[in-house]
XYZ file of C-alpha atoms in Angstrom:
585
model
C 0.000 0.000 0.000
C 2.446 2.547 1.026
C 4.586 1.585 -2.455
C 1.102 2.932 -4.148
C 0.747 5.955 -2.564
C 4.673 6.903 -3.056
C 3.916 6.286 -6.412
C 0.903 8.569 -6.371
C 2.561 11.039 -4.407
C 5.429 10.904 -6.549
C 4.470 12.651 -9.742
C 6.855 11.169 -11.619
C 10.022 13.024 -9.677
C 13.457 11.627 -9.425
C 14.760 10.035 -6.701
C 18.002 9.489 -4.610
C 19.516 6.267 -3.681
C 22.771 6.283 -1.225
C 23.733 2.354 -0.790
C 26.184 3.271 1.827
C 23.354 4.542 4.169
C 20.903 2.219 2.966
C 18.736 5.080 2.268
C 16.225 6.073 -0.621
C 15.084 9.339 -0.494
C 13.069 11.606 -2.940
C 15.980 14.052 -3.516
C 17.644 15.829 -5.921
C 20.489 17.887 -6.391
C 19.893 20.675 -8.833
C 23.622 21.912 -8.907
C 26.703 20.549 -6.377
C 25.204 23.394 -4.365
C 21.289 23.194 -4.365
C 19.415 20.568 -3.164
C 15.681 19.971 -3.392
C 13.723 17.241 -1.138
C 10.439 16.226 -0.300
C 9.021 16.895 3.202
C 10.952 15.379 6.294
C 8.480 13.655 7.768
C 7.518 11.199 10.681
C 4.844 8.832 11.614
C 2.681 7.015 9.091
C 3.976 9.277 6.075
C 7.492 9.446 6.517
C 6.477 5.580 4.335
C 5.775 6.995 1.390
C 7.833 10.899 1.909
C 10.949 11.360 3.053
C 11.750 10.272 6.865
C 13.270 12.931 9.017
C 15.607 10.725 10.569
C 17.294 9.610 7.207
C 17.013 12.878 5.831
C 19.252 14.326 8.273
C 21.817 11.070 8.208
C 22.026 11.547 4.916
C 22.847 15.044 4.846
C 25.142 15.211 7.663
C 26.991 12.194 6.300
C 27.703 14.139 2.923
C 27.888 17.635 4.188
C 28.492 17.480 8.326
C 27.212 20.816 9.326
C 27.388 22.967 5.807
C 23.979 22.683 5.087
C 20.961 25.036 5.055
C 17.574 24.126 4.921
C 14.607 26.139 3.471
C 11.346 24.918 4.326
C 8.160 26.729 2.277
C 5.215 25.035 3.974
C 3.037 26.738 6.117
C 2.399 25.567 9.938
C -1.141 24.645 9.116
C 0.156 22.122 6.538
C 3.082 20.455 7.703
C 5.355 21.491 10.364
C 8.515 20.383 12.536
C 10.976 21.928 14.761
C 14.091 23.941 13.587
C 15.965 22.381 16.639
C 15.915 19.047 14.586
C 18.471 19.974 12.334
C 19.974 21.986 14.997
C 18.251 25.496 13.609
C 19.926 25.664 10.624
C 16.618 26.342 9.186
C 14.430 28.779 7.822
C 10.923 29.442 7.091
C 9.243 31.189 4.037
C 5.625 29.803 4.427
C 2.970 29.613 1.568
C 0.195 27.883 0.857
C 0.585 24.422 -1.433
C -0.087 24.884 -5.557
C 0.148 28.902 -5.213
C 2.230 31.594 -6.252
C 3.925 33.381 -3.255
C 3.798 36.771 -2.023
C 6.014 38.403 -4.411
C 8.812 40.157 -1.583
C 9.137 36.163 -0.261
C 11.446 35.851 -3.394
C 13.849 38.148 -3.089
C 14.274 37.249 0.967
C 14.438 33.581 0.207
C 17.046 34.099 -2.546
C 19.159 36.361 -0.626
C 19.303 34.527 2.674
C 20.667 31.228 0.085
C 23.024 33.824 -1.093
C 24.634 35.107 1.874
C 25.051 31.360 3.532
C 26.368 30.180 -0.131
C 28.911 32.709 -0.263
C 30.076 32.065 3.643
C 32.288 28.813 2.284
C 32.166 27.274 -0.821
C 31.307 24.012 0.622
C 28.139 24.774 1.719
C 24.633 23.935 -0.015
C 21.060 24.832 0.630
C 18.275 22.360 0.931
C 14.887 23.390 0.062
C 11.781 21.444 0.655
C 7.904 21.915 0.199
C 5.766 18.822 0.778
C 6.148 17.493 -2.556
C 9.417 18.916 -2.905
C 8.225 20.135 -6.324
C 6.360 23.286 -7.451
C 6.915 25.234 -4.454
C 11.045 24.128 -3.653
C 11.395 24.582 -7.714
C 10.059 28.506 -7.731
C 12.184 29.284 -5.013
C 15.657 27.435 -6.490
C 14.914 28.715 -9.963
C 14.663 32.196 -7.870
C 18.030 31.607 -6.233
C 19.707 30.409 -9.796
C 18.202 33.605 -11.538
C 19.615 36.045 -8.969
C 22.684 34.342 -8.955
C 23.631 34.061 -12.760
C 25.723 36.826 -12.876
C 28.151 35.551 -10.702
C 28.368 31.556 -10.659
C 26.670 29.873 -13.994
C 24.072 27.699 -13.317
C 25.159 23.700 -14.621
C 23.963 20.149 -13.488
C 26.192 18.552 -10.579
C 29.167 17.714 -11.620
C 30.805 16.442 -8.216
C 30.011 12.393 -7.585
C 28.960 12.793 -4.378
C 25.861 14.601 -6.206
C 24.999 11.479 -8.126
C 23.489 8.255 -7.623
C 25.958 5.697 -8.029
C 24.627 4.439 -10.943
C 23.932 7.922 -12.653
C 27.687 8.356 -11.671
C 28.566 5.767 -14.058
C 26.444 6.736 -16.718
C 28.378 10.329 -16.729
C 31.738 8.715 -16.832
C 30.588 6.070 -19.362
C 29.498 9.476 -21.237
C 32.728 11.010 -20.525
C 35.148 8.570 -21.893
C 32.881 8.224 -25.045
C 32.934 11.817 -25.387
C 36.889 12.144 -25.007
C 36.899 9.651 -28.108
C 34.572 10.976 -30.462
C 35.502 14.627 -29.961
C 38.226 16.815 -29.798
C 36.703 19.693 -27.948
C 35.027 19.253 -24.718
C 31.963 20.054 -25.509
C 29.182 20.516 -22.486
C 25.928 19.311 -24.142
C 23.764 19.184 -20.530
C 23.726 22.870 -19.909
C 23.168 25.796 -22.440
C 23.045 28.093 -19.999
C 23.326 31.526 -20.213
C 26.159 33.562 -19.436
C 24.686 36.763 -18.574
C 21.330 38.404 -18.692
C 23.416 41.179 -21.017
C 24.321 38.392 -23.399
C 21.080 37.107 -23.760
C 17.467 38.052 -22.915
C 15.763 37.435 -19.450
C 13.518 35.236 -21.237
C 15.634 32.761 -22.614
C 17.778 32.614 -19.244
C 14.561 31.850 -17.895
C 13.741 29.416 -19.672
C 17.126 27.638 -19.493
C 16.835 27.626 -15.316
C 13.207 26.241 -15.625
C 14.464 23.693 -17.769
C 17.423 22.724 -15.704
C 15.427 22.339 -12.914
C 12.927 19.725 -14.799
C 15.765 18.241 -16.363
C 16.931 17.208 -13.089
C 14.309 17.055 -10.547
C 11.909 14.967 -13.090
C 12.335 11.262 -14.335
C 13.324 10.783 -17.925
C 10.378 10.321 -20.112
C 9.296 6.877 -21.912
C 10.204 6.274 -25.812
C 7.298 8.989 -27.486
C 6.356 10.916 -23.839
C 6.961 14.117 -23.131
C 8.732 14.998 -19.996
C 6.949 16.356 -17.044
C 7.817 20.049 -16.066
C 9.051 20.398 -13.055
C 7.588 24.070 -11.982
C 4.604 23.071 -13.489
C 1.570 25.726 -12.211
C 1.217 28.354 -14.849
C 0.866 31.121 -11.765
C 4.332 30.277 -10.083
C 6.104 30.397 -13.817
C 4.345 33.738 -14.313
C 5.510 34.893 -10.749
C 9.593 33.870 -12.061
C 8.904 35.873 -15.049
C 7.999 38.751 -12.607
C 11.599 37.725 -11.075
C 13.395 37.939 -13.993
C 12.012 41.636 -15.338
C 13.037 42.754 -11.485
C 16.723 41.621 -11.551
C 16.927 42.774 -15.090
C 15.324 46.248 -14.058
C 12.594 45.861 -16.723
C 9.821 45.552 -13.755
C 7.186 48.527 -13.298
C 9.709 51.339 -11.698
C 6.953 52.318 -9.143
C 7.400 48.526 -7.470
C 8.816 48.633 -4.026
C 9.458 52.454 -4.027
C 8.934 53.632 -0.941
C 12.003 54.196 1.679
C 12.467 51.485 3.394
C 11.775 53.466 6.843
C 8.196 53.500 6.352
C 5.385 51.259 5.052
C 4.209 53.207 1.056
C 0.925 55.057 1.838
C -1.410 52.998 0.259
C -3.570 55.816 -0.646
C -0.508 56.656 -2.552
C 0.625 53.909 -4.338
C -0.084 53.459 -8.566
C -4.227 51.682 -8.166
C -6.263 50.058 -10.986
C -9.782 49.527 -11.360
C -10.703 45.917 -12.164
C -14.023 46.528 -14.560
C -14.754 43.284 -15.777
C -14.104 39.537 -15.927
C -14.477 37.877 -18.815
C -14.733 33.759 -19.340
C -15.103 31.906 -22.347
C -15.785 28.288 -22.470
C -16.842 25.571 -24.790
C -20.157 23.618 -24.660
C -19.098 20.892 -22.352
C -20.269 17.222 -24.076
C -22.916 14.928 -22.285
C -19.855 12.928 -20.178
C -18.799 16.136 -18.908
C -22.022 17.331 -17.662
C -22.859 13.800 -16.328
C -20.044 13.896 -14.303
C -20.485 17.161 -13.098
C -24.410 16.305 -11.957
C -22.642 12.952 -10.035
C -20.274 15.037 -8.423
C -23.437 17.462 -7.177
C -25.678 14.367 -6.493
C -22.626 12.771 -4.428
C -21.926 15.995 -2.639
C -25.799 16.404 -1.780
C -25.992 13.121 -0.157
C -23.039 13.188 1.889
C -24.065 16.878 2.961
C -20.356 18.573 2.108
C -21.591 20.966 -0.283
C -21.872 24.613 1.054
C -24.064 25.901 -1.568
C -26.679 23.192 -2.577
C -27.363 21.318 -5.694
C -27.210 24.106 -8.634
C -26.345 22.066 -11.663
C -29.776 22.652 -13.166
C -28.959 26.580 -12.879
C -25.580 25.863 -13.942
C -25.937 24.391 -17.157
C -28.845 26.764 -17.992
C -28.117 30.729 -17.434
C -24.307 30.094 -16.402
C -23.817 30.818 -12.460
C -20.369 31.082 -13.397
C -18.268 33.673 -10.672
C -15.576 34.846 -9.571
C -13.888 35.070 -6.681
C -11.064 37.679 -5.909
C -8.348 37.090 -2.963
C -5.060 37.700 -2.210
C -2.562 37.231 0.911
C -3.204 38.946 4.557
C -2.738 43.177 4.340
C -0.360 42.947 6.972
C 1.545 39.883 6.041
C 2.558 41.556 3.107
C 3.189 45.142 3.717
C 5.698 43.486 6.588
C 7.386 41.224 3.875
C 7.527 44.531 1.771
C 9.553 46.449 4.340
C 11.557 43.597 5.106
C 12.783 43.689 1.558
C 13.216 47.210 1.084
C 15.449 46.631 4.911
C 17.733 43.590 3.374
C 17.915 45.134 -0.538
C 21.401 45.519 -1.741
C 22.429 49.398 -1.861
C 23.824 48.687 -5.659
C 20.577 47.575 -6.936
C 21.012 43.804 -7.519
C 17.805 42.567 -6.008
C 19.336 38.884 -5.527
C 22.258 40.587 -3.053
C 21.722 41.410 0.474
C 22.567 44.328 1.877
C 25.455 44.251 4.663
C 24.322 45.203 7.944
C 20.636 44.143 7.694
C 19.964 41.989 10.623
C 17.492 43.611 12.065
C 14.480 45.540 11.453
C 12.151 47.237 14.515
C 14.156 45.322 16.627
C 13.399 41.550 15.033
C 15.349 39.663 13.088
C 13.696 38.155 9.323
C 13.447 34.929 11.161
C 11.469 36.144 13.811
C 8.977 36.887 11.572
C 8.231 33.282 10.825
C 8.764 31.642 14.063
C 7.319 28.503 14.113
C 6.863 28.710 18.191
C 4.931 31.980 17.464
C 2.912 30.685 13.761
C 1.845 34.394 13.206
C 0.606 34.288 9.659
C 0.620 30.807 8.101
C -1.168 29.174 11.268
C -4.445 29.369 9.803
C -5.676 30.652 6.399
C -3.049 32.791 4.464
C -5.096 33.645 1.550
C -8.880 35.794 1.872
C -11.023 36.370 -0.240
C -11.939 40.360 -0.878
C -14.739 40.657 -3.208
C -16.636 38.586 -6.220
C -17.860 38.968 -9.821
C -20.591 37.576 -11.031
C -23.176 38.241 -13.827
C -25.401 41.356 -13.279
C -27.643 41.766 -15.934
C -29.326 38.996 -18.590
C -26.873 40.101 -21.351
C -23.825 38.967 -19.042
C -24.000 35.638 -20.688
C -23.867 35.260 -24.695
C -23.561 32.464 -26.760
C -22.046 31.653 -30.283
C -21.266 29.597 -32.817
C -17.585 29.091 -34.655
C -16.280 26.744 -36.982
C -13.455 25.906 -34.989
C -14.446 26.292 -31.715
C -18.080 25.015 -31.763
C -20.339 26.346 -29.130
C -18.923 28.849 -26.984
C -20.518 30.516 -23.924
C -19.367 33.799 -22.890
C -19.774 35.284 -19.597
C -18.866 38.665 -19.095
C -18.859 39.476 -14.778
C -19.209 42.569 -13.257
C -18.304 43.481 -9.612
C -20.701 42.169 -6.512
C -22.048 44.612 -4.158
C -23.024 42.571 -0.985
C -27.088 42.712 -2.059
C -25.964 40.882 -5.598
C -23.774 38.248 -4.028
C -27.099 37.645 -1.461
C -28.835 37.016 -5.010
C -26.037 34.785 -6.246
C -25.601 32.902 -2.892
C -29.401 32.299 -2.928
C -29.693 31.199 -6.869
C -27.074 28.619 -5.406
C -28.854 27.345 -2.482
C -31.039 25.256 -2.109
C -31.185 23.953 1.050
C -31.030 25.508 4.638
C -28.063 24.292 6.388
C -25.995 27.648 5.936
C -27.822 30.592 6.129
C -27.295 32.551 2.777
C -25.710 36.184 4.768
C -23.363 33.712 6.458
C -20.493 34.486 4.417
C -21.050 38.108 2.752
C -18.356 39.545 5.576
C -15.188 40.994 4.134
C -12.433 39.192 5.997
C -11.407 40.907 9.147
C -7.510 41.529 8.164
C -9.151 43.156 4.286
C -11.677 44.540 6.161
C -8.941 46.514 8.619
C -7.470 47.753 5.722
C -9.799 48.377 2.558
C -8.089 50.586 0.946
C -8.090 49.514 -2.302
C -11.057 47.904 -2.249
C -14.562 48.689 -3.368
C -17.377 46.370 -4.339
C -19.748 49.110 -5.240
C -21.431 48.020 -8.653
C -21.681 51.843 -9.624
C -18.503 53.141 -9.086
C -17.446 50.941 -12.011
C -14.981 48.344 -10.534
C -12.499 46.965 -7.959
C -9.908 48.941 -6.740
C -6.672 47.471 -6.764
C -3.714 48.097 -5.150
C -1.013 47.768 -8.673
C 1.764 46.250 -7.250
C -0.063 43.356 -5.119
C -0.798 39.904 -5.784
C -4.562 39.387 -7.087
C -6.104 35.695 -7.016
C -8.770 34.844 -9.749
C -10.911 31.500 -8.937
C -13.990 30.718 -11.222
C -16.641 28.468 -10.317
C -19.322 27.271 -12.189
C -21.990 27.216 -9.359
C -20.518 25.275 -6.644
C -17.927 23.743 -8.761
C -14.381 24.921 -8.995
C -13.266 25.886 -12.749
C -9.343 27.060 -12.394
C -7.273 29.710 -10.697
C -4.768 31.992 -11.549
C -2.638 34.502 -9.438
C -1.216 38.019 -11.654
C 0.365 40.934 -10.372
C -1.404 44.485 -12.595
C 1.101 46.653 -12.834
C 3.031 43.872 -14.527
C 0.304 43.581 -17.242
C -0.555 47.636 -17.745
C 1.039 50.108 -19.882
C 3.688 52.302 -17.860
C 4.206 54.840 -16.501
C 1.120 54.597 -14.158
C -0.778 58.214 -15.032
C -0.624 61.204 -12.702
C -3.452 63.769 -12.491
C -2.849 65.837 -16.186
C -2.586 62.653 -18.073
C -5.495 61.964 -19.905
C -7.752 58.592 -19.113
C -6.161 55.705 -20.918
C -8.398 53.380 -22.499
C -8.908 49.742 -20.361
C -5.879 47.029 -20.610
C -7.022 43.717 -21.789
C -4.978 40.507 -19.921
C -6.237 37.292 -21.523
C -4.756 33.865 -20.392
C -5.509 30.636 -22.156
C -6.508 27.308 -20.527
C -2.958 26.016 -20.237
C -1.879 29.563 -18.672
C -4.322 29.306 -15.539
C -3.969 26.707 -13.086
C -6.142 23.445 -12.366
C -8.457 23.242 -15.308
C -9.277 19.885 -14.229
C -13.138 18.635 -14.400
C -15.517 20.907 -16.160
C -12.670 23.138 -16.206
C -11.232 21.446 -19.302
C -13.999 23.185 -21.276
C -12.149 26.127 -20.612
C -10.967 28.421 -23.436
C -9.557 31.992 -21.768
C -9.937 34.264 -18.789
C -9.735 37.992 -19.490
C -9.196 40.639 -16.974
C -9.895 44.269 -17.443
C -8.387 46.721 -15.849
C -7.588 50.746 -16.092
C -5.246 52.920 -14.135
C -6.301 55.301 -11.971
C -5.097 58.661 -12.232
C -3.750 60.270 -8.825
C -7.091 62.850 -9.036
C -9.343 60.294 -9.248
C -11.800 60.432 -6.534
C -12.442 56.943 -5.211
C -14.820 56.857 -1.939
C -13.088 53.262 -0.639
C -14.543 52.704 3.092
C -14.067 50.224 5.306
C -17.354 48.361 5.767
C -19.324 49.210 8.451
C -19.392 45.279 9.715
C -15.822 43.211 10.530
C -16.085 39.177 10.598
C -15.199 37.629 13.533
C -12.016 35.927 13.774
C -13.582 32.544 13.144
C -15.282 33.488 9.906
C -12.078 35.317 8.856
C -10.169 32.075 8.393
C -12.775 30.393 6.212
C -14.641 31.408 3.261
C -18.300 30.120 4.152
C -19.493 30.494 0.882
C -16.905 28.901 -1.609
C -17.223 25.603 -2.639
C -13.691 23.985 -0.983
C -13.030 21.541 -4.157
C -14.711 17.923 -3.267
C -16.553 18.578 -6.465
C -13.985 18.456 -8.296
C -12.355 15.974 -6.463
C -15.145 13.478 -7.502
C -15.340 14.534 -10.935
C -11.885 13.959 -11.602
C -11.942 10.429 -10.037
C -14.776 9.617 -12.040
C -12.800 10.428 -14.463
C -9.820 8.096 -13.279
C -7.448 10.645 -12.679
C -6.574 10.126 -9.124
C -3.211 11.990 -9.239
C -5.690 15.163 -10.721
C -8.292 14.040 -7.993
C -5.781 15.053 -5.115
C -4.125 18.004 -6.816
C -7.736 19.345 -7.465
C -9.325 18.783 -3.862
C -5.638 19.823 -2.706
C -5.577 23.260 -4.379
C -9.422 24.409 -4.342
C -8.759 24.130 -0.619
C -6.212 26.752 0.575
């Protein structure tokens, strides 16, 4: 059984085997000098994960005490004391399948860089739970920032290899040495400089370094799994990658590093409309998707009632908007203006920054204390939905077939009442239970409005913005995007004219988790327009707070056993977990 579920759990990753400890472990070194694992763990799933005890043999018997380990997964999740690899650990917490708070990059990457450049026989170890999606945007981070100075290459020391991989390479060596006169190295194009070449392609060579490397080598006619697979966390190294190469909005991080930006201040946009196109989905589709409502019904887990029959007729698709805790980030914001290298290399840390209001960057994220990653990191801030009978069109193409457009428009709290109630239909959860803004969005709102008349929702530009569609109560796909990345720049002052809206369309493969009735998918467009600096915006705080237990659960969004059933109907169980994994956090 527990040989199943590591293969379940494995995804397809590459493993490490070290006969001298007797020890199998799902590890990987990237380079000599970055190492990604899978969670540490104990109990029952240290079986089919890593266990913590071999973990830590293993590394002390190849490195004694020159390693570093960075662990990304939030208390809540998975959690374990620093004390067992005698605190040489730190913690950069966020949620599991999503794109982090943006200033967590540059920290993580220059805490690896500083302990890196302490002795040259020192690695980093970086683990998630999978040891995948999470551990690979944060070593492609470290890489990126670190290009300039060291070139990025596969391992090339043996105590990096498998024994057997070890061969292979000198097999390869000595066949190379006979057929060629130049030594040639055909494993890593890499690219010298982000002068030389664009930030793109260097991109793109770490990203596929890391799958090279981290994934197993694909059967005769398969494609290779990606390693950083979720479209949002590939966007989110592309953000990366314009910041160390100083092509990022100007206007990001500004402020002195003394004081928190005043919000009011900062570049805003107005998010006017949500658009979602999707295909008719066939008769299996929609069977499954009735199953997965009937099965849900019956076992009294959905939170919004049977709505397929609404579903498939005028649409019910929505939106829901989120992003990470106000505070949470504006502290992670100062914290990297504090540690940001005075020459302007956002991957270098700045001498002298241990401390900041008296704490030190680990303080922030002690696991004794659990401050932010505890309970629910992400809340929700406002929804979209369809406001009028023409919000939902449908046509006809040649090459598309049937298409159904929905075009949503911002939710006051009287028009999600209607939508909660054209989802309900039962009377387990009253349908005001979970209209409450979130009490840390609803301490600070602002750049937020849900007022349908005012046009749109204020957002802050340089913020992280979650997207997740539902049709009814069941989950379509996500996707996490930063504005100002996407609008024309220089953000407008108060004599430049009104631009015209920005259009940001992603495809299907570009969101995340299309799984279910989500593979009907075509495109998600988002709509936004700056606002100038004499706009007047009349952004309250709403008169009611949640309480503190409502605040770290969304009553009123479906958590993802819908789609959970669908895609096991479907026998895709590695899709069934990711799905019911995802649509929860």
């Amino acid at each position: 059984m527990t040989d199943y579920i590591r293969r379940i759990v494995s995804g397809g990753k590459a493993r490490f085997k070290d006969e001298n400890l007797n020890v199998e472990l799902d590890l990987i070194y990237l380079t000599d000098r970055v190492i990604i694992m899978g969670y540490p763990a104990e109990g029952f799933e240290s079986f089919y994960r890593n266990n913590r005890e071999d973990a830590k043999r293993f590394l002390e018997h190849r490195h004694g005490k020159n390693f570093w380990v960075f662990n990304f997964c939030p208390i809540r999740e998975n959690s374990y004391s620093a004390s067992f690899f005698d605190g040489r650990v730190s913690r950069y917490p966020f949620p599991d399948h999503h794109a982090p708070p943006l200033a967590i990059m540059p920290l993580a990457a220059r805490e690896m860089a500083d302990w890196l450049d302490g002795s040259p026989e020192r690695v980093i170890v970086l683990h998630c739970k999978a040891g995948k999606g999470r551990s690979g945007t944060l070593a492609c981070t470290y890489l990126l920032s670190s290009i300039n100075n060291e070139k990025p290459t596969p391992p090339k020391l043996e105590r990096s290899h498998t024994p057997s991989e070890w061969a292979k390479i000198r097999a390869n060596d000595v066949m190379e040495a006979i057929e060629h006169e130049e030594d040639v190295d055909q494993l890593a194009p890499i690219a010298e400089s982000p002068a030389q070449k664009s930030f793109t392609e260097t991109l793109k060579t770490v990203l596929d370094l890391h799958t090279a490397r981290r994934m197993k080598p694909p059967g005769e006619n398969a494609k290779q799994k990606q390693g950083v697979s979720i479209p949002s966390q590939r966007r989110w190294l592309h953000y990366w990658a314009l910041l160390l190469a100083h092509e990022a909005p100007t206007h990001l991080w500004a402020a002195p590093a003394a004081l928190p930006a005043p919000r009011a201040k900062r570049p805003r946009v107005r998010l006017t409309q949500i658009t979602v196109r999707m295909r008719e989905a066939g008769g299996v589709k929609m069977h499954l998707v009735r199953a997965a409502t009937a099965v849900i019904d019956r076992t009294s887990l959905g939170k919004a009632g049977s709505v397929q029959a609404k579903a498939s007729g005028n649409g019910n698709v929505w939106v829901s908007l989120a992003r990470y805790d106000d505070d949470f980030v504006q502290l992670l914001e100062r914290w990297e203006r504090h540690t940001r290298d005075e020459g302007g290399h956002m991957g270098h840390l700045k001498k002298d920054a241990g401390t900041l209001d008296g704490q030190t960057l680990r303080d922030v994220f002690d696991e004794k204390v659990g401050k932010w990653d505890k309970s629910k990191m992400v809340r929700s801030f406002a929804r979209l939905g369809a406001t009028s009978n023409s919000s939902v069109t449908k046509t006809v193409t040649e090459t598309e077939g049937k298409i159904s457009t929905y075009t949503l428009h911002p939710l006051s709290e009287s028009g999600w009442v209607n939508i909660r109630e054209a989802l309900q239909e039962t009377e387990d959860v009253p349908a005001t239970d979970d209209i409450d803004i979130p009490a840390s969005e609803a301490n600070s709102m602002y750049d937020v409005t849900q007022s349908v008349k005012q046009g749109g929702v204020v957002l802050d530009a340089g913020r992280e913005v979650r997207v997740k569609v539902y049709m009814g109560q069941m989950f379509i796909c996500w996707l996490w995007f930063i504005p100002a990345f996407h609008m024309p720049q220089p953000p407008p002052n108060g004599s430049t004219p009104q631009q015209p809206p920005t259009k940001f369309t992603l495809k299907r493969k570009e969101v995340d988790f299309p799984l279910g009735v989500g593979t009907a998918l075509i495109d998600v467009e988002m709509e936004m327009e700056w606002l100038r600096t004499t706009d007047s915006e009349a952004v309250q705080p709403p008169a009611r707070q949640t309480s503190e237990e409502s605040a770290e659960g969304e009553k009123g969004e479906p958590a993802g056993i819908a789609a959970t059933v669908e895609a096991i109907a479907g026998g895709n169980l590695a899709d069934a977990i990711e799905a019911k994994q995802g649509a929860e956090d």
